[in-house]
């Protein structure tokens, strides 16, 4: 039916020579020549019938997420949209083709931000964008830029940080990198999309100040510093109004205040009132469906949606179309340089590894040493998260392989045990998982504790390592007990290995191969070293092995706060699956078809109260609960040491230049990150203890070498949003600029008078 409607729309008028053919200078004429059905066909995306599950289509490029329908009569090509933030997600096979179409699996968003290296993130974007171009896709549905409000959010792996500045800057770097290839992006999910449970109908309730300073500020920075071709609105409501239907959000703020010039699309099946969606400034409704096509056509024909609003949407879509490689007739090679991209993938991952703990000189280990490698995940490394943010990668290097690649000797009996065990577990898990790769939890190997092997290995091996793995994803938030906490078996394994190796004066290193934080306090004292390698993409094992042996000196810093206990999180009471007496037993899409929305009946499911306001992450912990910080925002160790000195703050146009000299005071080369926080004077509004206002990463500094970093802090970035005046205001008074290693550090301070 939908196909018939589209076909009818597209062929309703036989092509005549005087029919305008789209180009960047005749968009008004093309709009004037379009039939109403053709206009609907441009707004309503590629038909859902071709989708095998949300986010797949076979129109354009197999496995892409969707398309903007083409209108051949007017020279409008089909524009292909595909996910996602950790690499292009398309099918690795195509009908009638014997070759494959794998895409490079890059590190997850949280690992990109952990590099605090914007140039490197842009380089990753360039690389990803080249695969988008060469595989024939026009717009990549990335980056994911929502805020890490709570550690249990199922999509935190795709997002960058608890801080809007770090998020916005990393997103802008990613967008600029990707779009440098002449392809588009779609920063998402706009906005305040901080949980997965009941995501299609959850109502985010928050103050205007919280909205402006935290949950829009990330998108504001990204839009102003990168001009993304498109933005994807989120599934949720914001204070009772659906994100895709909000004129205030999409017209007044996004375009009116921030100067966004691109086009807006819904998330897949997002939004409810299609006429209001278009009226509000959300131009594309993805994916297409019969009902949404017919409803939109009816709304135009009955006048409830004005032709002026429709034509404004069509103009924005056509301005997007004329920028695409498809429109420009680019012929994709279908052979991007995956080998070169794999090197970029590793280079980025190398800088995103965060060294959390390193005692008794546990790390780096020399390659002469024999490693007893434990943990099922060491043999089944996790490259990324699940759902639309997944990637069909050519391979994933696990830690066992990565260590072997660098010439490490593995304790042979432990290695043989895990190889046998994992082969059996692979069969068991395959039987359970089938081919379901989509967002539902996948069965993974069950942890084992080979006690005798552990004790024997402690005699012969030089050091022990355990990898703890966590994978989760779209459509579901993490479970406190089964995902955030370590399992009894994991605790027992760490305990057993720690005791056996420490009894021999040997060390244990724990590697966290996770998409988001896990509980730390109950076990970390049993480990001499802990590294957070996130989900590092397809080269994961090689990256971790390079760090373990010191070939790479870790320079990652936390993009969010690791708290001592989940219950101490500021959003603990206002998040689904809080450590409830009884887990919720409800469907993920509680109101998917119920149009009487939003409902404010069930707390944290139908509505979520952002009661913590602007006090998210370190803004909360440094102000109200420093003792609840296990590892602070911005924290990261190195195999060397650094000293900050000679901090200066010089007033310049519109703000200040902050300069800091960083010296490598240790014995090996390394990189460090200088963070500039600002503490505002007491004013009418309450303010957090400190807020990140700038940061920079040093180049590689040799032992003893120094460099001077200059970071710009704009005056407007000191402003707070005053709800009384509905405006941004900078209080007069004495501000403290802090140059720090992390959110709890006070290395250097300079007072600055602001009038
Ligand atoms: C999904 C996701 C969005 C993705 C889209 C297309 O439901 O929320 O991030 O880009 O659908 O797959």
XYZ file of C-alpha atoms and ligand atoms in Angstrom:
767
model
C 0.000 0.000 0.000
C 2.667 2.493 1.083
C 4.754 1.435 -1.916
C 1.789 2.014 -4.187
C 1.188 5.457 -2.690
C 4.811 6.417 -3.112
C 4.944 5.049 -6.655
C 1.744 6.901 -7.516
C 3.153 10.078 -5.969
C 6.382 9.823 -7.842
C 4.915 8.967 -11.229
C 1.693 10.920 -10.946
C 2.878 13.306 -13.573
C 4.716 12.067 -16.666
C 8.181 13.603 -16.977
C 8.179 16.639 -19.255
C 11.245 18.463 -20.478
C 10.098 21.643 -18.704
C 9.935 19.897 -15.331
C 12.642 21.585 -13.188
C 15.512 19.272 -12.237
C 16.808 19.996 -8.737
C 19.964 22.036 -8.304
C 21.187 24.270 -5.483
C 19.804 27.366 -7.210
C 16.278 26.327 -8.216
C 14.800 24.919 -5.024
C 11.774 27.288 -5.054
C 10.920 26.220 -8.606
C 11.223 22.564 -7.711
C 8.954 23.066 -4.708
C 6.425 24.848 -6.915
C 6.466 21.896 -9.323
C 5.931 19.270 -6.618
C 2.576 17.614 -6.040
C 1.273 17.355 -2.459
C 1.890 13.621 -2.547
C 5.490 14.224 -3.570
C 5.927 16.654 -0.703
C 4.596 14.013 1.701
C 6.927 11.441 0.171
C 9.897 13.681 0.952
C 8.867 14.295 4.551
C 7.890 10.706 5.354
C 11.007 8.545 5.133
C 11.676 5.302 3.301
C 8.968 2.762 3.857
C 9.106 0.753 7.046
C 7.969 -2.434 5.287
C 11.543 -2.942 4.073
C 12.802 -2.789 7.586
C 13.622 -6.071 9.241
C 13.392 -4.555 12.688
C 13.776 -0.888 13.540
C 16.785 0.706 11.953
C 17.263 -1.562 8.935
C 16.290 -0.993 5.344
C 17.223 -2.505 2.010
C 16.576 0.677 0.076
C 19.741 2.414 -1.067
C 22.381 0.486 0.866
C 21.568 -2.857 2.520
C 21.468 -2.527 6.270
C 21.258 1.255 6.290
C 18.808 2.731 8.785
C 16.572 4.528 6.318
C 16.293 6.896 3.387
C 14.885 10.221 2.308
C 12.718 9.142 -0.624
C 13.925 10.283 -4.053
C 11.641 11.901 -6.659
C 13.244 11.024 -10.023
C 10.797 13.220 -11.958
C 12.379 16.277 -10.349
C 15.950 15.003 -10.240
C 15.774 14.330 -6.492
C 17.883 11.255 -5.614
C 17.271 8.828 -2.758
C 19.424 9.922 0.196
C 20.754 7.133 2.425
C 20.883 7.424 6.235
C 22.872 4.955 8.358
C 24.069 4.596 11.938
C 26.128 5.144 14.005
C 28.507 6.694 16.445
C 31.143 3.920 16.681
C 31.364 3.316 12.941
C 29.140 2.901 9.890
C 26.507 0.205 10.422
C 25.435 -1.459 7.180
C 25.030 -5.114 6.246
C 28.391 -6.815 5.688
C 26.897 -8.697 2.740
C 24.791 -7.631 -0.211
C 22.468 -9.592 -2.466
C 24.276 -10.789 -5.556
C 27.696 -9.879 -4.165
C 30.320 -12.420 -3.113
C 32.599 -9.854 -1.393
C 31.930 -8.366 2.039
C 31.214 -4.797 3.155
C 32.582 -4.700 6.683
C 33.024 -1.370 8.438
C 35.674 -0.380 10.917
C 34.496 -0.725 14.498
C 35.812 2.331 16.337
C 35.951 2.909 20.094
C 32.662 3.891 21.727
C 31.741 7.504 22.383
C 32.729 7.398 26.055
C 36.216 6.311 25.014
C 36.548 9.103 22.459
C 35.785 11.653 25.146
C 38.231 9.897 27.496
C 41.017 10.943 25.126
C 40.231 14.644 25.814
C 42.002 15.066 22.458
C 39.782 16.976 20.047
C 42.198 16.685 17.121
C 42.275 12.937 17.549
C 38.486 12.759 17.725
C 38.293 14.787 14.518
C 40.743 12.376 12.908
C 38.494 9.484 13.939
C 35.553 11.343 12.425
C 37.441 11.854 9.157
C 38.103 8.142 8.998
C 34.526 7.106 9.781
C 33.215 9.696 7.315
C 35.333 8.198 4.558
C 33.602 4.838 5.020
C 30.235 6.584 4.913
C 31.242 8.170 1.582
C 32.848 5.132 -0.027
C 30.071 2.732 0.899
C 27.478 5.012 -0.697
C 25.811 6.457 2.403
C 24.989 10.183 2.628
C 24.270 10.920 6.302
C 25.670 9.173 9.379
C 23.241 9.123 12.313
C 25.841 10.264 14.797
C 27.223 11.473 17.174
C 25.259 10.449 20.251
C 25.556 13.470 22.524
C 23.216 13.028 25.465
C 24.469 13.570 28.999
C 25.624 10.752 31.310
C 22.981 11.569 33.912
C 23.009 8.135 35.566
C 25.495 5.244 35.239
C 22.699 2.751 34.531
C 21.516 4.373 31.275
C 21.728 1.674 28.610
C 23.114 4.025 25.966
C 25.773 5.831 27.995
C 28.388 3.964 25.949
C 27.307 5.967 22.898
C 27.424 9.250 24.792
C 30.441 11.262 25.889
C 30.202 12.728 29.358
C 28.323 14.060 32.384
C 29.610 17.493 31.397
C 28.021 19.555 28.586
C 31.253 21.327 27.581
C 33.271 18.140 27.097
C 30.268 16.604 25.335
C 29.729 19.557 23.021
C 33.379 19.949 22.099
C 33.871 16.231 21.362
C 30.636 16.133 19.369
C 31.700 19.164 17.311
C 35.083 17.574 16.587
C 33.366 14.354 15.507
C 30.905 16.213 13.281
C 33.621 18.304 11.639
C 35.703 15.196 11.038
C 32.886 13.207 9.484
C 31.522 16.112 7.401
C 34.981 16.936 6.027
C 34.280 14.023 3.655
C 31.288 15.818 2.140
C 28.812 13.580 3.982
C 26.328 14.552 6.690
C 25.766 13.793 10.360
C 22.798 13.778 12.699
C 23.701 14.716 16.262
C 21.287 12.943 18.572
C 19.004 12.628 20.541
C 17.755 16.142 20.884
C 17.096 16.417 23.775
C 17.104 15.256 27.446
C 17.106 11.580 26.420
C 18.834 10.141 29.494
C 17.185 6.752 29.993
C 16.090 3.832 27.870
C 13.201 2.454 29.859
C 9.940 3.551 28.255
C 12.031 5.768 25.991
C 9.268 6.331 23.425
C 7.009 8.007 25.919
C 8.982 8.980 29.010
C 8.443 12.565 30.072
C 11.629 14.297 31.223
C 10.618 16.880 33.806
C 13.271 19.507 34.591
C 13.714 23.197 35.345
C 14.469 25.689 32.574
C 17.866 26.374 34.116
C 18.730 22.658 34.170
C 17.552 22.323 30.582
C 19.626 25.283 29.392
C 22.817 24.768 31.404
C 23.119 20.975 31.118
C 20.845 19.187 28.609
C 20.824 21.789 25.810
C 24.287 23.295 26.373
C 25.956 20.187 24.877
C 23.939 20.511 21.665
C 24.357 24.299 21.641
C 28.158 24.040 21.680
C 28.120 21.342 18.995
C 25.746 23.253 16.700
C 27.644 26.531 17.042
C 31.043 24.875 16.509
C 30.206 22.464 13.710
C 26.863 23.203 11.950
C 25.748 19.530 11.626
C 23.779 18.814 8.446
C 20.949 17.331 10.512
C 19.782 16.833 14.086
C 17.750 13.895 15.352
C 15.034 14.692 17.875
C 14.607 12.326 20.769
C 11.852 9.894 21.662
C 10.974 11.480 24.974
C 8.795 14.342 26.097
C 10.327 17.421 27.706
C 8.099 18.942 30.377
C 5.043 17.457 28.686
C 5.869 18.383 25.090
C 7.306 15.806 22.701
C 10.815 16.777 21.579
C 9.883 16.345 17.901
C 6.743 18.479 18.330
C 8.259 21.413 20.213
C 8.345 24.712 18.293
C 10.147 26.322 21.204
C 12.923 23.745 21.022
C 13.226 23.338 17.247
C 12.380 26.829 15.977
C 12.841 29.371 18.769
C 15.947 27.897 20.388
C 17.627 25.671 17.785
C 17.195 28.055 14.875
C 16.280 31.343 16.498
C 18.938 31.435 19.212
C 21.625 29.061 17.980
C 21.429 29.687 14.212
C 21.092 26.030 13.167
C 20.883 25.881 9.353
C 20.247 22.202 8.735
C 17.271 19.852 8.782
C 15.728 17.916 11.664
C 14.561 14.302 11.628
C 12.667 12.223 14.160
C 14.214 9.233 15.806
C 12.861 6.028 14.293
C 9.134 5.893 14.970
C 9.515 8.879 17.280
C 6.820 11.464 17.772
C 3.062 11.230 17.529
C 1.324 14.224 15.938
C 2.878 14.409 12.469
C 1.319 17.730 11.534
C 2.689 19.265 14.739
C 6.065 17.618 14.101
C 6.372 19.432 10.760
C 4.891 22.640 12.158
C 7.429 22.645 15.001
C 10.429 22.448 12.663
C 11.093 18.688 12.498
C 11.315 18.195 8.729
C 11.622 14.424 8.333
C 9.607 11.630 9.882
C 11.582 8.422 9.961
C 11.009 5.708 9.044
C 8.130 5.911 6.587
C 4.862 4.015 7.006
C 1.500 3.856 5.308
C -0.335 5.375 8.223
C 2.051 8.284 8.739
C 1.998 9.060 4.994
C -1.776 9.037 4.844
C -2.195 11.042 8.059
C 0.194 13.727 6.874
C -1.501 13.933 3.471
C -4.852 14.265 5.197
C -3.553 17.037 7.482
C -2.320 19.008 4.488
C -5.518 18.442 2.511
C -7.743 19.472 5.422
C -5.603 22.546 6.053
C -4.605 21.666 9.603
C -1.010 21.705 8.383
C -0.364 24.806 6.310
C 1.346 24.559 2.951
C 3.751 27.258 4.166
C 4.950 24.939 6.943
C 5.168 22.064 4.480
C 7.158 24.118 1.969
C 9.538 25.324 4.687
C 10.207 21.666 5.532
C 10.644 20.744 1.866
C 13.090 23.617 1.343
C 15.213 22.494 4.289
C 15.197 18.904 3.068
C 16.151 19.902 -0.479
C 18.981 22.104 0.859
C 20.216 18.966 2.590
C 19.776 16.795 -0.525
C 21.843 19.086 -2.774
C 24.787 18.766 -0.368
C 24.869 14.955 -0.535
C 27.368 12.866 -2.497
C 24.358 11.127 -4.051
C 23.073 14.384 -5.500
C 26.543 15.369 -6.664
C 26.783 12.109 -8.574
C 29.683 10.815 -6.517
C 30.411 7.215 -7.435
C 31.405 5.402 -4.230
C 34.406 3.103 -4.577
C 32.876 0.510 -2.187
C 36.478 -0.081 -1.094
C 37.427 2.265 1.746
C 40.894 1.636 3.124
C 39.896 -0.514 6.100
C 43.524 -1.274 6.946
C 44.369 2.412 7.306
C 41.188 2.979 9.294
C 42.079 0.126 11.642
C 45.287 2.006 12.456
C 43.285 5.170 13.236
C 40.949 3.065 15.358
C 43.850 1.769 17.434
C 45.518 5.196 17.681
C 42.305 6.701 19.068
C 41.660 3.808 21.434
C 45.248 3.991 22.721
C 44.585 7.526 24.005
C 41.233 6.639 25.541
C 42.479 4.034 28.005
C 42.254 5.357 31.597
C 44.783 4.115 34.139
C 42.850 4.190 37.412
C 45.308 2.496 39.765
C 48.913 1.342 39.531
C 50.640 0.194 42.737
C 53.708 -1.958 43.379
C 54.826 -0.998 39.871
C 52.368 -3.579 38.592
C 52.330 -1.813 35.223
C 53.895 -1.691 32.720
C 54.808 -5.381 32.515
C 57.785 -6.410 30.422
C 57.226 -8.764 27.525
C 59.717 -11.151 29.055
C 57.271 -11.807 31.861
C 54.812 -14.684 31.755
C 51.225 -13.547 32.196
C 48.495 -15.681 33.731
C 45.459 -14.347 31.861
C 42.055 -14.943 33.484
C 38.477 -13.897 32.789
C 36.236 -15.079 29.964
C 36.221 -11.573 28.476
C 40.004 -11.745 27.992
C 39.116 -14.345 25.342
C 35.981 -12.612 24.028
C 36.765 -8.893 24.075
C 33.884 -6.429 23.768
C 34.417 -3.935 20.940
C 31.240 -1.896 21.404
C 27.668 -1.721 22.639
C 24.447 -3.146 21.216
C 21.552 -1.680 19.251
C 21.787 0.897 16.478
C 25.224 1.844 17.863
C 26.597 -1.578 16.929
C 28.907 -2.059 13.915
C 29.470 -5.057 11.614
C 33.220 -5.231 12.115
C 35.658 -7.412 10.118
C 37.191 -8.734 13.344
C 37.691 -8.040 17.053
C 41.122 -8.561 18.611
C 40.739 -10.032 22.092
C 43.267 -9.520 24.860
C 44.779 -12.986 24.571
C 45.526 -12.271 20.897
C 46.703 -8.736 21.601
C 49.179 -9.974 24.195
C 50.375 -12.748 21.889
C 50.775 -10.236 19.038
C 53.219 -8.305 21.201
C 55.191 -11.429 22.057
C 53.914 -11.921 25.580
C 54.155 -15.437 26.982
C 50.871 -16.599 28.462
C 50.832 -19.200 31.220
C 50.117 -22.180 28.970
C 47.775 -24.246 31.142
C 45.557 -21.282 31.973
C 45.528 -20.325 28.290
C 44.612 -23.838 27.210
C 41.867 -24.049 29.822
C 40.203 -20.825 28.700
C 40.461 -21.738 25.018
C 38.670 -25.032 25.612
C 36.124 -23.510 27.956
C 35.354 -20.598 25.648
C 34.886 -22.908 22.674
C 32.193 -24.765 24.604
C 30.608 -21.565 25.890
C 30.493 -20.142 22.360
C 28.275 -23.027 21.291
C 26.013 -22.629 24.320
C 25.686 -18.856 23.850
C 25.076 -19.169 20.119
C 22.224 -21.551 20.829
C 20.662 -18.933 23.122
C 21.448 -15.802 21.141
C 20.744 -17.140 17.655
C 21.277 -14.278 15.260
C 19.683 -11.694 17.494
C 22.191 -8.882 17.672
C 19.657 -6.204 18.408
C 19.700 -4.430 21.747
C 18.356 -7.223 23.920
C 20.965 -8.557 26.378
C 23.052 -11.215 24.711
C 24.142 -14.337 26.611
C 27.870 -14.302 27.330
C 30.226 -16.927 28.711
C 29.749 -17.651 32.410
C 32.732 -16.739 34.567
C 34.646 -19.631 36.080
C 37.151 -19.924 38.944
C 39.717 -22.640 38.130
C 41.145 -22.721 41.664
C 43.851 -25.350 41.170
C 44.994 -23.685 37.975
C 45.149 -20.325 39.724
C 47.305 -21.685 42.546
C 49.575 -23.533 40.158
C 49.924 -20.492 37.902
C 50.869 -18.339 40.889
C 53.956 -20.553 41.240
C 55.165 -20.128 37.673
C 53.694 -16.994 36.100
C 55.113 -13.524 36.822
C 51.842 -11.603 37.027
C 48.078 -12.131 36.764
C 45.475 -10.268 34.751
C 41.683 -10.471 34.767
C 39.304 -8.809 32.312
C 35.824 -7.893 33.525
C 33.357 -7.303 30.654
C 30.053 -5.474 30.457
C 27.958 -5.012 27.324
C 24.517 -3.389 27.113
C 22.722 -1.093 24.756
C 19.748 0.544 23.224
C 16.227 -0.034 24.419
C 17.044 -1.104 27.942
C 18.783 0.396 30.953
C 21.318 -1.571 32.937
C 20.267 -3.632 35.903
C 21.914 -2.589 39.144
C 22.533 -6.095 40.437
C 23.414 -7.858 37.193
C 25.255 -5.139 35.371
C 26.549 -2.466 37.723
C 27.610 -4.859 40.506
C 30.216 -7.534 39.914
C 28.782 -11.032 40.026
C 29.654 -13.444 42.836
C 31.775 -15.391 40.374
C 33.680 -12.295 39.278
C 34.251 -11.334 42.919
C 35.410 -14.883 43.707
C 37.763 -14.933 40.723
C 39.382 -11.631 41.723
C 39.624 -12.768 45.323
C 41.138 -16.135 44.486
C 43.683 -14.807 41.981
C 44.597 -11.861 44.213
C 45.264 -14.114 47.235
C 47.243 -16.687 45.243
C 49.481 -14.186 43.444
C 49.961 -11.785 46.339
C 51.023 -14.745 48.477
C 53.916 -15.085 46.009
C 54.631 -11.354 45.984
C 53.140 -11.061 42.509
C 50.626 -8.558 41.189
C 47.081 -8.653 39.781
C 45.869 -6.203 37.137
C 42.130 -5.887 36.432
C 41.059 -4.618 33.003
C 37.540 -3.127 32.724
C 36.253 -3.819 29.225
C 32.926 -2.103 29.838
C 30.463 0.272 28.156
C 29.893 2.092 31.436
C 31.012 2.148 35.039
C 30.743 -0.770 37.450
C 30.939 -0.840 41.228
C 34.588 -0.451 42.321
C 34.930 -0.270 46.077
C 34.130 -3.870 47.002
C 37.023 -5.359 45.022
C 39.542 -2.741 43.926
C 41.824 -3.208 46.951
C 42.481 -6.750 45.716
C 43.918 -5.413 42.476
C 47.330 -3.777 42.293
C 46.457 -2.073 39.010
C 43.165 -1.235 37.326
C 42.737 0.051 33.785
C 39.482 1.159 32.165
C 39.658 0.270 28.475
C 35.954 0.920 27.809
C 34.818 -0.827 24.588
C 37.800 0.022 22.419
C 36.603 -1.116 19.015
C 37.957 -3.884 16.808
C 41.614 -3.339 17.775
C 40.787 -3.579 21.477
C 43.163 -6.390 22.442
C 46.064 -4.720 20.649
C 45.353 -1.410 22.376
C 45.214 -2.920 25.852
C 48.345 -5.004 25.271
C 50.210 -1.886 24.086
C 49.248 -0.096 27.299
C 50.043 -3.078 29.556
C 53.597 -3.338 28.239
C 54.194 0.428 28.172
C 54.476 0.711 24.391
C 51.619 3.180 24.917
C 51.715 5.373 27.996
C 48.038 5.732 29.057
C 46.742 9.306 28.806
C 42.970 8.838 29.108
C 41.007 10.822 31.686
C 37.516 10.037 33.037
C 34.701 11.850 31.184
C 32.353 11.189 34.117
C 32.567 10.651 37.857
C 32.949 7.139 39.275
C 31.057 7.170 42.585
C 31.697 4.891 45.563
C 28.120 3.586 45.647
C 25.233 3.739 43.212
C 22.832 4.817 45.965
C 24.887 8.006 46.365
C 24.342 9.061 42.770
C 22.398 12.378 42.622
C 19.811 10.831 40.274
C 19.494 7.599 42.286
C 15.924 8.266 43.421
C 14.860 9.488 39.994
C 15.918 6.725 37.657
C 14.185 3.487 36.644
C 15.638 0.350 38.191
C 16.874 2.378 41.081
C 17.842 -0.258 43.621
C 14.192 -0.972 44.069
C 12.711 -3.508 46.457
C 11.193 -5.121 43.421
C 12.415 -4.692 39.841
C 9.824 -3.188 37.537
C 8.079 -5.735 35.379
C 6.886 -3.687 32.462
C 7.506 -3.580 28.759
C 10.126 -1.259 27.407
C 7.642 0.530 25.211
C 4.871 1.038 27.706
C 2.887 3.515 25.646
C 4.220 2.965 22.164
C 0.757 2.883 20.594
C -1.159 4.852 23.209
C -1.578 8.348 21.826
C -2.963 9.896 25.003
C 0.480 11.110 26.011
C 2.360 11.970 28.121
C 1.188 10.080 31.159
C 2.482 11.079 34.540
C 1.413 7.996 36.437
C 4.439 5.815 37.149
C 7.496 7.642 38.510
C 10.730 7.070 36.583
C 8.815 5.181 33.876
C 6.076 7.482 32.578
C 7.835 10.540 33.897
C 11.285 11.179 35.289
C 11.905 14.059 37.607
C 15.339 15.647 37.126
C 15.244 16.653 40.770
C 19.031 16.979 40.986
C 18.782 19.907 38.550
C 22.152 21.176 37.349
C 23.929 19.076 39.981
C 24.885 16.282 37.605
C 28.128 14.344 38.046
C 31.052 16.313 39.451
C 28.835 19.406 39.788
C 26.998 17.420 42.482
C 29.853 15.442 43.991
C 32.352 18.306 44.386
C 29.652 20.522 45.888
C 27.734 18.176 48.155
C 29.442 14.770 48.403
C 33.200 14.704 47.685
C 33.511 11.641 49.942
C 31.273 9.734 47.506
C 33.809 10.034 44.700
C 35.767 6.877 43.950
C 37.511 8.396 40.924
C 36.778 12.012 39.968
C 35.764 13.457 36.620
C 38.943 14.213 34.650
C 41.037 11.671 36.589
C 43.654 9.532 34.869
C 47.098 8.243 35.834
C 50.161 7.893 33.614
C 53.382 5.857 33.712
C 55.090 9.205 34.231
C 54.271 12.270 36.341
C 53.450 15.838 35.404
C 53.680 19.194 37.119
C 51.611 22.294 36.293
C 53.150 25.718 36.871
C 53.175 29.390 35.797
C 49.416 29.691 35.428
C 48.485 33.058 33.952
C 45.093 34.539 33.049
C 45.145 37.357 30.478
C 42.019 39.311 29.516
C 41.363 39.174 25.784
C 38.425 39.970 23.509
C 35.288 38.460 25.063
C 37.063 36.540 27.788
C 40.455 35.324 28.946
C 43.420 33.303 27.737
C 44.604 30.912 30.432
C 48.164 29.665 30.016
C 49.698 26.837 32.010
C 53.133 25.269 31.730
C 53.109 21.476 31.958
C 56.310 19.612 32.722
C 56.894 15.871 32.436
C 58.650 15.251 35.735
C 58.907 11.470 35.313
C 61.099 9.050 33.397
C 59.025 8.179 30.313
C 57.331 10.234 27.598
C 53.658 10.928 28.051
C 50.691 13.239 27.497
C 48.593 15.031 30.095
C 45.304 16.912 30.131
C 44.952 20.327 31.747
C 41.433 21.123 32.863
C 40.363 24.683 33.635
C 37.528 24.884 36.146
C 35.896 28.085 37.339
C 34.417 28.687 40.767
C 31.935 31.570 40.675
C 31.433 34.040 43.522
C 28.303 33.773 45.653
C 25.439 35.368 43.761
C 21.649 35.343 43.519
C 21.735 31.830 42.040
C 23.313 28.833 43.755
C 26.327 27.604 41.771
C 28.279 24.294 41.757
C 31.660 24.179 43.508
C 33.283 24.270 40.080
C 32.457 23.959 36.386
C 34.709 22.934 33.498
C 35.269 25.897 31.195
C 38.222 24.789 29.054
C 40.708 21.980 28.599
C 43.664 20.970 26.468
C 45.894 17.937 26.023
C 49.649 18.293 25.735
C 51.555 16.867 22.799
C 53.804 13.927 23.715
C 56.286 15.302 26.262
C 59.626 13.553 26.689
C 60.897 13.004 30.238
C 61.784 16.432 31.624
C 60.219 18.285 28.692
C 57.769 21.174 29.252
C 55.169 22.845 27.105
C 52.884 25.828 27.531
C 49.178 25.351 26.854
C 46.832 28.264 26.172
C 43.102 27.801 26.668
C 40.381 30.370 25.992
C 37.565 30.952 28.476
C 34.778 33.165 27.122
C 32.972 35.513 29.467
C 29.621 34.238 28.224
C 30.609 30.708 29.282
C 30.593 31.909 32.909
C 26.900 32.780 32.654
C 24.149 30.992 34.546
C 20.581 30.846 33.325
C 18.297 32.969 35.485
C 14.721 31.730 35.238
C 13.394 34.958 36.746
C 14.714 37.021 33.847
C 14.709 34.086 31.422
C 18.226 35.043 30.386
C 21.887 34.181 30.759
C 23.604 36.307 33.395
C 27.249 36.703 34.475
C 27.443 37.880 38.073
C 30.038 40.520 38.894
C 32.640 39.500 41.431
C 35.776 37.518 41.969
C 35.989 34.220 40.071
C 38.573 31.540 40.830
C 40.145 29.931 37.774
C 41.619 26.533 38.624
C 44.096 24.579 36.499
C 43.627 20.964 37.555
C 44.395 17.310 36.826
C 40.792 16.393 37.716
C 37.632 17.764 39.341
C 39.026 17.306 42.860
C 42.449 18.757 42.131
C 43.501 22.342 42.933
C 46.923 22.450 41.348
C 46.963 26.146 40.452
C 44.513 28.974 41.088
C 44.164 32.527 39.821
C 41.502 34.985 40.950
C 39.792 36.993 38.206
C 37.635 40.049 38.812
C 34.600 40.208 36.526
C 32.652 43.466 36.230
C 17.090 4.051 16.932
C 17.943 4.968 17.730
C 18.692 5.990 16.924
C 19.076 5.376 15.581
C 17.801 5.090 14.824
C 18.078 4.425 13.482
O 15.946 3.660 17.577
O 17.347 5.595 18.854
O 19.862 6.373 17.669
O 19.912 6.285 14.841
O 16.892 4.296 15.570
O 18.618 3.157 13.673
